[in-house]
Amino acid sequence: MAYSEKVIDHYENPRNVGSFDKDDQNIATGMVGAPACGDVMKLQLKINADGVIEDAKFKTYGCGSAIASSSLVTEWVKGKTLDQARAITNTEISAELALPPVKIHCSILAEDAIKAAIDDYRSKHPNK
Amino acid sequence: MNYFELFSLPVTFSVDQVRLSETYRTLQKQYHPDKFAMYSESERLGAMQKSSEINDAYQTLKNSCLRAQYQLLLVGLDIDLEQKTLRDTDFLMQQMEWRETLASFTEADEDKITLFAEMIKKQVNELESLIASQLQANEFEATANSIRKLKFMLKLQIELALREEKLFD
């Protein structure tokens, strides 16, 4: 299967790979996995006092599309509020990366990672 | 006729692998295309379909993950093609740690890799025992979740084999 140029770019030069301290109160951690392919994805957001995402990092074990989807998402969420970030859909991710139908689940995983991270943050800060 | 019936086996998670492969060979002989060379076209077609069903059944029954998944299918729970996302943080953190360990191995780590492989195998065995008892107790949703976890473990074993190949071949 041929990967799109954007997927290859993110795969070869992944943005924002790494980790933050998951116990830090300003860090939201989303851990998700896709049983069908065994991919594991960790997305972490650094959120400031105004509820805006200042920085994001990811670590993904999976195929090129899964890595590209999570890399793209770390770029997209920066500067967004939690609600704006939650509104990112897998359709937008897969359209941007021109993912073929068999790889749509990679973009779903990235969308779910954002939601999992936001849920983690809200469990740390129930009133935000 | 379901796959278990086709192989005259009880519908249980634990399967006698010796008996399974013996029955497979017997059935394959019985429906071998050569035996049907003199028959009508529709009979030949029927034998061919039977033969491919026997193959599918064998592949399903000999693999613990596919077998468990098939048992769920028999009670109406189809998780084969699901696109479900697992969100069990502790389990996934552990998976990620193991992938990191795997990626860190070098040629000098042969002993460590052996220990790692044994540890993973033990985890797989424990999950399979859990699946057996969950199926026995008709806890199908819990079984489905254990199968999902098993898939990550099997993926880890595949990655481990690839890593070993790369380091030592």
PDB file of C-alpha atoms in Angstrom:
ATOM      1  CA  MET A   1       0.000   0.000   0.000  1.00  0.00           C
ATOM      2  CA  ALA A   2       1.284   3.439  -0.892  1.00  0.00           C
ATOM      3  CA  TYR A   3       1.410   6.018   1.860  1.00  0.00           C
ATOM      4  CA  SER A   4       0.595   9.639   1.015  1.00  0.00           C
ATOM      5  CA  GLU A   5       3.393  12.197   1.060  1.00  0.00           C
ATOM      6  CA  LYS A   6       2.003  13.746   4.238  1.00  0.00           C
ATOM      7  CA  VAL A   7       2.030  10.404   6.045  1.00  0.00           C
ATOM      8  CA  ILE A   8       5.614   9.781   4.956  1.00  0.00           C
ATOM      9  CA  ASP A   9       6.619  13.275   6.074  1.00  0.00           C
ATOM     10  CA  HIS A  10       5.140  12.782   9.568  1.00  0.00           C
ATOM     11  CA  TYR A  11       6.527   9.255   9.755  1.00  0.00           C
ATOM     12  CA  GLU A  12      10.051  10.314   8.817  1.00  0.00           C
ATOM     13  CA  ASN A  13       9.992  13.577  10.770  1.00  0.00           C
ATOM     14  CA  PRO A  14       7.511  13.005  13.582  1.00  0.00           C
ATOM     15  CA  ARG A  15       6.642  16.211  15.432  1.00  0.00           C
ATOM     16  CA  ASN A  16       6.649  16.430  19.212  1.00  0.00           C
ATOM     17  CA  VAL A  17       7.757  12.925  20.116  1.00  0.00           C
ATOM     18  CA  GLY A  18       8.330  12.460  23.821  1.00  0.00           C
ATOM     19  CA  SER A  19       6.753  12.506  27.245  1.00  0.00           C
ATOM     20  CA  PHE A  20       5.704  14.860  30.000  1.00  0.00           C
ATOM     21  CA  ASP A  21       5.396  13.900  33.670  1.00  0.00           C
ATOM     22  CA  LYS A  22       1.965  12.309  33.824  1.00  0.00           C
ATOM     23  CA  ASP A  23       1.582  13.184  37.525  1.00  0.00           C
ATOM     24  CA  ASP A  24       1.978  16.926  36.840  1.00  0.00           C
ATOM     25  CA  GLN A  25      -1.387  18.643  37.449  1.00  0.00           C
ATOM     26  CA  ASN A  26      -1.088  20.619  34.188  1.00  0.00           C
ATOM     27  CA  ILE A  27      -0.454  17.528  32.092  1.00  0.00           C
ATOM     28  CA  ALA A  28      -3.278  15.526  30.539  1.00  0.00           C
ATOM     29  CA  THR A  29      -2.435  11.992  29.450  1.00  0.00           C
ATOM     30  CA  GLY A  30      -4.474   9.947  26.989  1.00  0.00           C
ATOM     31  CA  MET A  31      -3.575   6.279  26.576  1.00  0.00           C
ATOM     32  CA  VAL A  32      -5.388   4.393  23.839  1.00  0.00           C
ATOM     33  CA  GLY A  33      -4.876   1.162  21.947  1.00  0.00           C
ATOM     34  CA  ALA A  34      -6.393  -0.569  18.936  1.00  0.00           C
ATOM     35  CA  PRO A  35      -6.854  -4.307  19.606  1.00  0.00           C
ATOM     36  CA  ALA A  36      -7.298  -5.021  15.892  1.00  0.00           C
ATOM     37  CA  CYS A  37      -3.688  -4.099  15.082  1.00  0.00           C
ATOM     38  CA  GLY A  38      -2.067  -3.899  18.523  1.00  0.00           C
ATOM     39  CA  ASP A  39      -1.141  -0.222  18.130  1.00  0.00           C
ATOM     40  CA  VAL A  40      -0.539   1.722  21.332  1.00  0.00           C
ATOM     41  CA  MET A  41      -0.699   5.517  21.463  1.00  0.00           C
ATOM     42  CA  LYS A  42       0.079   7.984  24.238  1.00  0.00           C
ATOM     43  CA  LEU A  43      -0.886  11.632  23.782  1.00  0.00           C
ATOM     44  CA  GLN A  44       0.006  14.219  26.416  1.00  0.00           C
ATOM     45  CA  LEU A  45      -1.190  17.804  26.554  1.00  0.00           C
ATOM     46  CA  LYS A  46       0.256  20.637  28.598  1.00  0.00           C
ATOM     47  CA  ILE A  47      -2.595  22.895  29.612  1.00  0.00           C
ATOM     48  CA  ASN A  48      -2.198  26.418  31.008  1.00  0.00           C
ATOM     49  CA  ALA A  49      -4.296  28.220  33.619  1.00  0.00           C
ATOM     50  CA  ASP A  50      -6.671  29.541  30.924  1.00  0.00           C
ATOM     51  CA  GLY A  51      -7.455  26.025  29.767  1.00  0.00           C
ATOM     52  CA  VAL A  52      -5.467  26.425  26.559  1.00  0.00           C
ATOM     53  CA  ILE A  53      -3.207  23.669  25.241  1.00  0.00           C
ATOM     54  CA  GLU A  54       0.314  25.079  25.254  1.00  0.00           C
ATOM     55  CA  ASP A  55       2.238  22.038  24.184  1.00  0.00           C
ATOM     56  CA  ALA A  56       1.682  18.421  23.185  1.00  0.00           C
ATOM     57  CA  LYS A  57       3.782  15.274  22.955  1.00  0.00           C
ATOM     58  CA  PHE A  58       3.128  11.778  21.733  1.00  0.00           C
ATOM     59  CA  LYS A  59       4.565   8.325  21.673  1.00  0.00           C
ATOM     60  CA  THR A  60       3.081   5.718  19.367  1.00  0.00           C
ATOM     61  CA  TYR A  61       3.940   2.108  18.665  1.00  0.00           C
ATOM     62  CA  GLY A  62       2.184   1.241  15.467  1.00  0.00           C
ATOM     63  CA  CYS A  63       2.135   1.603  11.718  1.00  0.00           C
ATOM     64  CA  GLY A  64       3.079   4.698   9.721  1.00  0.00           C
ATOM     65  CA  SER A  65      -0.506   5.928   9.619  1.00  0.00           C
ATOM     66  CA  ALA A  66      -0.875   5.686  13.393  1.00  0.00           C
ATOM     67  CA  ILE A  67       2.373   7.587  13.928  1.00  0.00           C
ATOM     68  CA  ALA A  68       1.402  10.236  11.354  1.00  0.00           C
ATOM     69  CA  SER A  69      -2.089  10.632  12.871  1.00  0.00           C
ATOM     70  CA  SER A  70      -0.739  11.231  16.359  1.00  0.00           C
ATOM     71  CA  SER A  71       2.062  13.485  15.118  1.00  0.00           C
ATOM     72  CA  LEU A  72      -0.458  15.604  13.192  1.00  0.00           C
ATOM     73  CA  VAL A  73      -2.747  15.839  16.201  1.00  0.00           C
ATOM     74  CA  THR A  74       0.043  17.236  18.401  1.00  0.00           C
ATOM     75  CA  GLU A  75       0.417  20.074  15.878  1.00  0.00           C
ATOM     76  CA  TRP A  76      -3.303  20.714  15.605  1.00  0.00           C
ATOM     77  CA  VAL A  77      -4.137  20.880  19.311  1.00  0.00           C
ATOM     78  CA  LYS A  78      -1.556  23.537  20.200  1.00  0.00           C
ATOM     79  CA  GLY A  79      -3.224  26.873  20.966  1.00  0.00           C
ATOM     80  CA  LYS A  80      -6.672  25.285  21.176  1.00  0.00           C
ATOM     81  CA  THR A  81      -8.968  25.218  24.182  1.00  0.00           C
ATOM     82  CA  LEU A  82     -10.061  21.813  25.481  1.00  0.00           C
ATOM     83  CA  ASP A  83     -13.445  22.115  23.808  1.00  0.00           C
ATOM     84  CA  GLN A  84     -11.873  23.088  20.485  1.00  0.00           C
ATOM     85  CA  ALA A  85      -9.478  20.141  20.749  1.00  0.00           C
ATOM     86  CA  ARG A  86     -12.332  17.787  21.574  1.00  0.00           C
ATOM     87  CA  ALA A  87     -14.053  18.871  18.363  1.00  0.00           C
ATOM     88  CA  ILE A  88     -11.251  17.439  16.168  1.00  0.00           C
ATOM     89  CA  THR A  89     -12.619  14.437  14.313  1.00  0.00           C
ATOM     90  CA  ASN A  90     -11.040  11.399  12.714  1.00  0.00           C
ATOM     91  CA  THR A  91     -12.547  12.524   9.402  1.00  0.00           C
ATOM     92  CA  GLU A  92     -10.439  15.685   9.455  1.00  0.00           C
ATOM     93  CA  ILE A  93      -7.327  13.708  10.374  1.00  0.00           C
ATOM     94  CA  SER A  94      -7.810  11.065   7.702  1.00  0.00           C
ATOM     95  CA  ALA A  95      -8.644  13.717   5.078  1.00  0.00           C
ATOM     96  CA  GLU A  96      -5.496  15.722   5.883  1.00  0.00           C
ATOM     97  CA  LEU A  97      -3.311  12.609   5.662  1.00  0.00           C
ATOM     98  CA  ALA A  98      -5.243  11.053   2.741  1.00  0.00           C
ATOM     99  CA  LEU A  99      -5.538   7.779   4.656  1.00  0.00           C
ATOM    100  CA  PRO A 100      -6.927   4.809   2.715  1.00  0.00           C
ATOM    101  CA  PRO A 101     -10.091   3.147   4.139  1.00  0.00           C
ATOM    102  CA  VAL A 102      -8.126   0.327   5.828  1.00  0.00           C
ATOM    103  CA  LYS A 103      -6.211   2.920   7.843  1.00  0.00           C
ATOM    104  CA  ILE A 104      -9.146   5.000   9.028  1.00  0.00           C
ATOM    105  CA  HIS A 105      -8.916   3.276  12.408  1.00  0.00           C
ATOM    106  CA  CYS A 106      -5.543   4.994  12.946  1.00  0.00           C
ATOM    107  CA  SER A 107      -7.239   8.391  12.757  1.00  0.00           C
ATOM    108  CA  ILE A 108     -10.013   7.145  15.073  1.00  0.00           C
ATOM    109  CA  LEU A 109      -7.322   6.148  17.550  1.00  0.00           C
ATOM    110  CA  ALA A 110      -5.792   9.649  17.405  1.00  0.00           C
ATOM    111  CA  GLU A 111      -9.203  11.263  17.937  1.00  0.00           C
ATOM    112  CA  ASP A 112      -9.858   8.945  20.884  1.00  0.00           C
ATOM    113  CA  ALA A 113      -6.433   9.819  22.311  1.00  0.00           C
ATOM    114  CA  ILE A 114      -7.407  13.527  22.450  1.00  0.00           C
ATOM    115  CA  LYS A 115     -10.670  12.629  24.207  1.00  0.00           C
ATOM    116  CA  ALA A 116      -8.896  10.307  26.652  1.00  0.00           C
ATOM    117  CA  ALA A 117      -6.390  13.057  27.488  1.00  0.00           C
ATOM    118  CA  ILE A 118      -9.144  15.617  28.067  1.00  0.00           C
ATOM    119  CA  ASP A 119     -11.016  13.145  30.273  1.00  0.00           C
ATOM    120  CA  ASP A 120      -7.814  12.634  32.261  1.00  0.00           C
ATOM    121  CA  TYR A 121      -7.407  16.402  32.699  1.00  0.00           C
ATOM    122  CA  ARG A 122     -11.018  16.827  33.798  1.00  0.00           C
ATOM    123  CA  SER A 123     -10.649  14.042  36.336  1.00  0.00           C
ATOM    124  CA  LYS A 124      -7.703  16.020  37.762  1.00  0.00           C
ATOM    125  CA  HIS A 125      -9.630  19.341  37.574  1.00  0.00           C
ATOM    126  CA  PRO A 126     -13.339  18.533  37.973  1.00  0.00           C
ATOM    127  CA  ASN A 127     -14.436  22.182  37.544  1.00  0.00           C
ATOM    128  CA  LYS A 128     -12.733  22.912  34.178  1.00  0.00           C
TER     129      LYS A 128
ATOM    130  CA  MET B   1     -22.712 -27.143  11.432  1.00  0.00           C
ATOM    131  CA  ASN B   2     -20.249 -25.037  13.421  1.00  0.00           C
ATOM    132  CA  TYR B   3     -16.485 -25.537  13.394  1.00  0.00           C
ATOM    133  CA  PHE B   4     -16.457 -27.526  16.634  1.00  0.00           C
ATOM    134  CA  GLU B   5     -19.158 -29.876  15.344  1.00  0.00           C
ATOM    135  CA  LEU B   6     -17.314 -30.237  12.052  1.00  0.00           C
ATOM    136  CA  PHE B   7     -14.342 -31.560  14.028  1.00  0.00           C
ATOM    137  CA  SER B   8     -16.530 -33.555  16.473  1.00  0.00           C
ATOM    138  CA  LEU B   9     -15.187 -31.499  19.356  1.00  0.00           C
ATOM    139  CA  PRO B  10     -17.073 -30.129  22.357  1.00  0.00           C
ATOM    140  CA  VAL B  11     -17.549 -26.339  22.294  1.00  0.00           C
ATOM    141  CA  THR B  12     -14.903 -25.561  24.883  1.00  0.00           C
ATOM    142  CA  PHE B  13     -11.946 -23.208  24.881  1.00  0.00           C
ATOM    143  CA  SER B  14      -9.458 -25.946  25.678  1.00  0.00           C
ATOM    144  CA  VAL B  15      -8.964 -28.062  22.588  1.00  0.00           C
ATOM    145  CA  ASP B  16      -7.000 -31.285  22.274  1.00  0.00           C
ATOM    146  CA  GLN B  17      -4.480 -30.138  19.646  1.00  0.00           C
ATOM    147  CA  VAL B  18      -3.381 -33.671  18.737  1.00  0.00           C
ATOM    148  CA  ARG B  19      -6.920 -34.785  18.127  1.00  0.00           C
ATOM    149  CA  LEU B  20      -7.577 -31.569  16.214  1.00  0.00           C
ATOM    150  CA  SER B  21      -4.764 -32.145  13.716  1.00  0.00           C
ATOM    151  CA  GLU B  22      -5.624 -35.841  13.345  1.00  0.00           C
ATOM    152  CA  THR B  23      -9.226 -35.012  12.557  1.00  0.00           C
ATOM    153  CA  TYR B  24      -8.026 -32.311  10.180  1.00  0.00           C
ATOM    154  CA  ARG B  25      -5.958 -34.803   8.180  1.00  0.00           C
ATOM    155  CA  THR B  26      -8.802 -37.331   8.101  1.00  0.00           C
ATOM    156  CA  LEU B  27     -11.309 -34.733   6.916  1.00  0.00           C
ATOM    157  CA  GLN B  28      -8.934 -33.323   4.315  1.00  0.00           C
ATOM    158  CA  LYS B  29      -8.406 -36.804   2.874  1.00  0.00           C
ATOM    159  CA  GLN B  30     -12.134 -37.411   2.825  1.00  0.00           C
ATOM    160  CA  TYR B  31     -12.824 -34.271   0.791  1.00  0.00           C
ATOM    161  CA  HIS B  32      -9.634 -34.199  -1.275  1.00  0.00           C
ATOM    162  CA  PRO B  33     -10.348 -32.979  -4.862  1.00  0.00           C
ATOM    163  CA  ASP B  34      -8.671 -36.115  -6.316  1.00  0.00           C
ATOM    164  CA  LYS B  35     -11.420 -38.245  -4.802  1.00  0.00           C
ATOM    165  CA  PHE B  36     -14.037 -36.255  -6.657  1.00  0.00           C
ATOM    166  CA  ALA B  37     -12.385 -36.237 -10.092  1.00  0.00           C
ATOM    167  CA  MET B  38     -14.991 -38.634 -11.504  1.00  0.00           C
ATOM    168  CA  TYR B  39     -17.968 -36.909  -9.911  1.00  0.00           C
ATOM    169  CA  SER B  40     -20.298 -34.301 -11.389  1.00  0.00           C
ATOM    170  CA  GLU B  41     -19.319 -30.657 -11.437  1.00  0.00           C
ATOM    171  CA  SER B  42     -21.716 -29.735  -8.645  1.00  0.00           C
ATOM    172  CA  GLU B  43     -20.385 -32.547  -6.453  1.00  0.00           C
ATOM    173  CA  ARG B  44     -16.823 -31.430  -7.152  1.00  0.00           C
ATOM    174  CA  LEU B  45     -17.778 -27.886  -6.221  1.00  0.00           C
ATOM    175  CA  GLY B  46     -19.447 -29.107  -3.032  1.00  0.00           C
ATOM    176  CA  ALA B  47     -16.316 -31.020  -2.029  1.00  0.00           C
ATOM    177  CA  MET B  48     -14.168 -27.986  -2.738  1.00  0.00           C
ATOM    178  CA  GLN B  49     -16.348 -25.803  -0.541  1.00  0.00           C
ATOM    179  CA  LYS B  50     -16.260 -28.407   2.215  1.00  0.00           C
ATOM    180  CA  SER B  51     -12.503 -28.609   1.937  1.00  0.00           C
ATOM    181  CA  SER B  52     -12.107 -24.856   2.293  1.00  0.00           C
ATOM    182  CA  GLU B  53     -14.531 -24.838   5.249  1.00  0.00           C
ATOM    183  CA  ILE B  54     -12.401 -27.536   6.902  1.00  0.00           C
ATOM    184  CA  ASN B  55      -9.340 -25.349   6.378  1.00  0.00           C
ATOM    185  CA  ASP B  56     -11.015 -22.288   7.876  1.00  0.00           C
ATOM    186  CA  ALA B  57     -12.242 -24.326  10.829  1.00  0.00           C
ATOM    187  CA  TYR B  58      -8.784 -25.764  11.451  1.00  0.00           C
ATOM    188  CA  GLN B  59      -7.080 -22.350  11.325  1.00  0.00           C
ATOM    189  CA  THR B  60      -9.689 -20.981  13.731  1.00  0.00           C
ATOM    190  CA  LEU B  61      -9.673 -23.849  16.216  1.00  0.00           C
ATOM    191  CA  LYS B  62      -5.914 -24.230  16.507  1.00  0.00           C
ATOM    192  CA  ASN B  63      -5.338 -20.558  17.372  1.00  0.00           C
ATOM    193  CA  SER B  64      -6.399 -19.594  20.908  1.00  0.00           C
ATOM    194  CA  CYS B  65      -7.319 -16.013  20.040  1.00  0.00           C
ATOM    195  CA  LEU B  66      -9.359 -16.916  16.943  1.00  0.00           C
ATOM    196  CA  ARG B  67     -10.975 -19.818  18.799  1.00  0.00           C
ATOM    197  CA  ALA B  68     -12.133 -17.628  21.688  1.00  0.00           C
ATOM    198  CA  GLN B  69     -13.380 -15.039  19.223  1.00  0.00           C
ATOM    199  CA  TYR B  70     -15.289 -17.761  17.367  1.00  0.00           C
ATOM    200  CA  GLN B  71     -16.898 -18.972  20.595  1.00  0.00           C
ATOM    201  CA  LEU B  72     -18.160 -15.439  21.165  1.00  0.00           C
ATOM    202  CA  LEU B  73     -19.476 -15.370  17.602  1.00  0.00           C
ATOM    203  CA  LEU B  74     -21.455 -18.549  18.369  1.00  0.00           C
ATOM    204  CA  VAL B  75     -23.258 -16.699  21.171  1.00  0.00           C
ATOM    205  CA  GLY B  76     -23.889 -13.701  18.915  1.00  0.00           C
ATOM    206  CA  LEU B  77     -21.014 -11.429  19.877  1.00  0.00           C
ATOM    207  CA  ASP B  78     -18.930 -10.512  16.805  1.00  0.00           C
ATOM    208  CA  ILE B  79     -15.721  -8.706  17.750  1.00  0.00           C
ATOM    209  CA  ASP B  80     -13.633  -9.813  14.776  1.00  0.00           C
ATOM    210  CA  LEU B  81     -13.776  -6.630  12.721  1.00  0.00           C
ATOM    211  CA  GLU B  82     -14.566  -4.160  15.470  1.00  0.00           C
ATOM    212  CA  GLN B  83     -12.702  -0.835  15.478  1.00  0.00           C
ATOM    213  CA  LYS B  84     -12.971  -0.455  19.205  1.00  0.00           C
ATOM    214  CA  THR B  85     -10.443   1.629  21.088  1.00  0.00           C
ATOM    215  CA  LEU B  86      -9.154   0.212  24.343  1.00  0.00           C
ATOM    216  CA  ARG B  87      -8.758   2.823  27.091  1.00  0.00           C
ATOM    217  CA  ASP B  88      -7.424   0.718  29.952  1.00  0.00           C
ATOM    218  CA  THR B  89      -4.620   3.093  30.993  1.00  0.00           C
ATOM    219  CA  ASP B  90      -2.661   0.731  33.269  1.00  0.00           C
ATOM    220  CA  PHE B  91      -2.722  -2.082  30.758  1.00  0.00           C
ATOM    221  CA  LEU B  92      -1.655   0.211  27.905  1.00  0.00           C
ATOM    222  CA  MET B  93       1.099   1.877  29.957  1.00  0.00           C
ATOM    223  CA  GLN B  94       2.463  -1.611  30.591  1.00  0.00           C
ATOM    224  CA  GLN B  95       2.246  -2.417  26.883  1.00  0.00           C
ATOM    225  CA  MET B  96       4.131   0.752  26.061  1.00  0.00           C
ATOM    226  CA  GLU B  97       6.829  -0.059  28.623  1.00  0.00           C
ATOM    227  CA  TRP B  98       7.277  -3.504  27.127  1.00  0.00           C
ATOM    228  CA  ARG B  99       7.543  -2.037  23.623  1.00  0.00           C
ATOM    229  CA  GLU B 100      10.186   0.367  24.935  1.00  0.00           C
ATOM    230  CA  THR B 101      12.110  -2.501  26.533  1.00  0.00           C
ATOM    231  CA  LEU B 102      11.893  -4.412  23.288  1.00  0.00           C
ATOM    232  CA  ALA B 103      13.211  -1.452  21.296  1.00  0.00           C
ATOM    233  CA  SER B 104      16.142  -1.046  23.697  1.00  0.00           C
ATOM    234  CA  PHE B 105      17.521  -4.587  23.217  1.00  0.00           C
ATOM    235  CA  THR B 106      20.881  -4.956  21.451  1.00  0.00           C
ATOM    236  CA  GLU B 107      22.968  -7.930  20.278  1.00  0.00           C
ATOM    237  CA  ALA B 108      24.468  -8.133  23.769  1.00  0.00           C
ATOM    238  CA  ASP B 109      21.078  -8.776  25.385  1.00  0.00           C
ATOM    239  CA  GLU B 110      20.474 -12.349  24.302  1.00  0.00           C
ATOM    240  CA  ASP B 111      19.875 -13.550  27.883  1.00  0.00           C
ATOM    241  CA  LYS B 112      17.613 -10.614  28.690  1.00  0.00           C
ATOM    242  CA  ILE B 113      15.609 -11.265  25.540  1.00  0.00           C
ATOM    243  CA  THR B 114      15.140 -14.914  26.509  1.00  0.00           C
ATOM    244  CA  LEU B 115      13.849 -13.876  29.938  1.00  0.00           C
ATOM    245  CA  PHE B 116      11.614 -11.240  28.367  1.00  0.00           C
ATOM    246  CA  ALA B 117      10.156 -13.797  25.939  1.00  0.00           C
ATOM    247  CA  GLU B 118       9.451 -16.198  28.813  1.00  0.00           C
ATOM    248  CA  MET B 119       7.762 -13.451  30.827  1.00  0.00           C
ATOM    249  CA  ILE B 120       5.549 -12.492  27.862  1.00  0.00           C
ATOM    250  CA  LYS B 121       4.693 -16.145  27.231  1.00  0.00           C
ATOM    251  CA  LYS B 122       3.660 -16.493  30.869  1.00  0.00           C
ATOM    252  CA  GLN B 123       1.405 -13.437  30.539  1.00  0.00           C
ATOM    253  CA  VAL B 124      -0.160 -14.927  27.420  1.00  0.00           C
ATOM    254  CA  ASN B 125      -0.794 -18.219  29.231  1.00  0.00           C
ATOM    255  CA  GLU B 126      -2.398 -16.391  32.153  1.00  0.00           C
ATOM    256  CA  LEU B 127      -4.680 -14.463  29.804  1.00  0.00           C
ATOM    257  CA  GLU B 128      -5.661 -17.696  28.071  1.00  0.00           C
ATOM    258  CA  SER B 129      -6.537 -19.307  31.415  1.00  0.00           C
ATOM    259  CA  LEU B 130      -8.598 -16.254  32.263  1.00  0.00           C
ATOM    260  CA  ILE B 131     -10.418 -16.479  28.914  1.00  0.00           C
ATOM    261  CA  ALA B 132     -11.120 -20.177  29.524  1.00  0.00           C
ATOM    262  CA  SER B 133     -12.701 -19.477  32.906  1.00  0.00           C
ATOM    263  CA  GLN B 134     -14.639 -16.458  31.638  1.00  0.00           C
ATOM    264  CA  LEU B 135     -16.092 -18.496  28.775  1.00  0.00           C
ATOM    265  CA  GLN B 136     -16.928 -21.300  31.167  1.00  0.00           C
ATOM    266  CA  ALA B 137     -18.819 -18.797  33.334  1.00  0.00           C
ATOM    267  CA  ASN B 138     -20.622 -17.286  30.308  1.00  0.00           C
ATOM    268  CA  GLU B 139     -19.033 -13.903  31.017  1.00  0.00           C
ATOM    269  CA  PHE B 140     -18.955 -12.891  27.384  1.00  0.00           C
ATOM    270  CA  GLU B 141     -18.285  -9.155  27.696  1.00  0.00           C
ATOM    271  CA  ALA B 142     -15.396  -9.890  30.050  1.00  0.00           C
ATOM    272  CA  THR B 143     -14.143 -12.512  27.600  1.00  0.00           C
ATOM    273  CA  ALA B 144     -14.245  -9.957  24.789  1.00  0.00           C
ATOM    274  CA  ASN B 145     -12.105  -7.602  26.832  1.00  0.00           C
ATOM    275  CA  SER B 146      -9.585 -10.334  27.604  1.00  0.00           C
ATOM    276  CA  ILE B 147      -9.395 -11.227  23.906  1.00  0.00           C
ATOM    277  CA  ARG B 148      -8.666  -7.576  23.117  1.00  0.00           C
ATOM    278  CA  LYS B 149      -5.805  -7.668  25.621  1.00  0.00           C
ATOM    279  CA  LEU B 150      -4.581 -10.970  24.217  1.00  0.00           C
ATOM    280  CA  LYS B 151      -4.314  -9.320  20.803  1.00  0.00           C
ATOM    281  CA  PHE B 152      -1.860  -6.762  22.199  1.00  0.00           C
ATOM    282  CA  MET B 153       0.180  -9.561  23.767  1.00  0.00           C
ATOM    283  CA  LEU B 154       0.269 -11.508  20.504  1.00  0.00           C
ATOM    284  CA  LYS B 155       1.339  -8.362  18.672  1.00  0.00           C
ATOM    285  CA  LEU B 156       4.119  -7.965  21.227  1.00  0.00           C
ATOM    286  CA  GLN B 157       5.263 -11.524  20.503  1.00  0.00           C
ATOM    287  CA  ILE B 158       5.326 -10.786  16.770  1.00  0.00           C
ATOM    288  CA  GLU B 159       7.360  -7.621  17.392  1.00  0.00           C
ATOM    289  CA  LEU B 160       9.708  -9.626  19.607  1.00  0.00           C
ATOM    290  CA  ALA B 161      10.252 -12.218  16.873  1.00  0.00           C
ATOM    291  CA  LEU B 162      10.978  -9.453  14.342  1.00  0.00           C
ATOM    292  CA  ARG B 163      13.416  -7.806  16.721  1.00  0.00           C
ATOM    293  CA  GLU B 164      15.253 -11.096  17.321  1.00  0.00           C
ATOM    294  CA  GLU B 165      15.438 -11.714  13.598  1.00  0.00           C
ATOM    295  CA  LYS B 166      16.916  -8.281  13.067  1.00  0.00           C
ATOM    296  CA  LEU B 167      19.483  -8.674  15.853  1.00  0.00           C
ATOM    297  CA  PHE B 168      20.615 -12.251  15.375  1.00  0.00           C
ATOM    298  CA  ASP B 169      20.036 -13.334  11.775  1.00  0.00           C
TER     299      ASP B 169
END
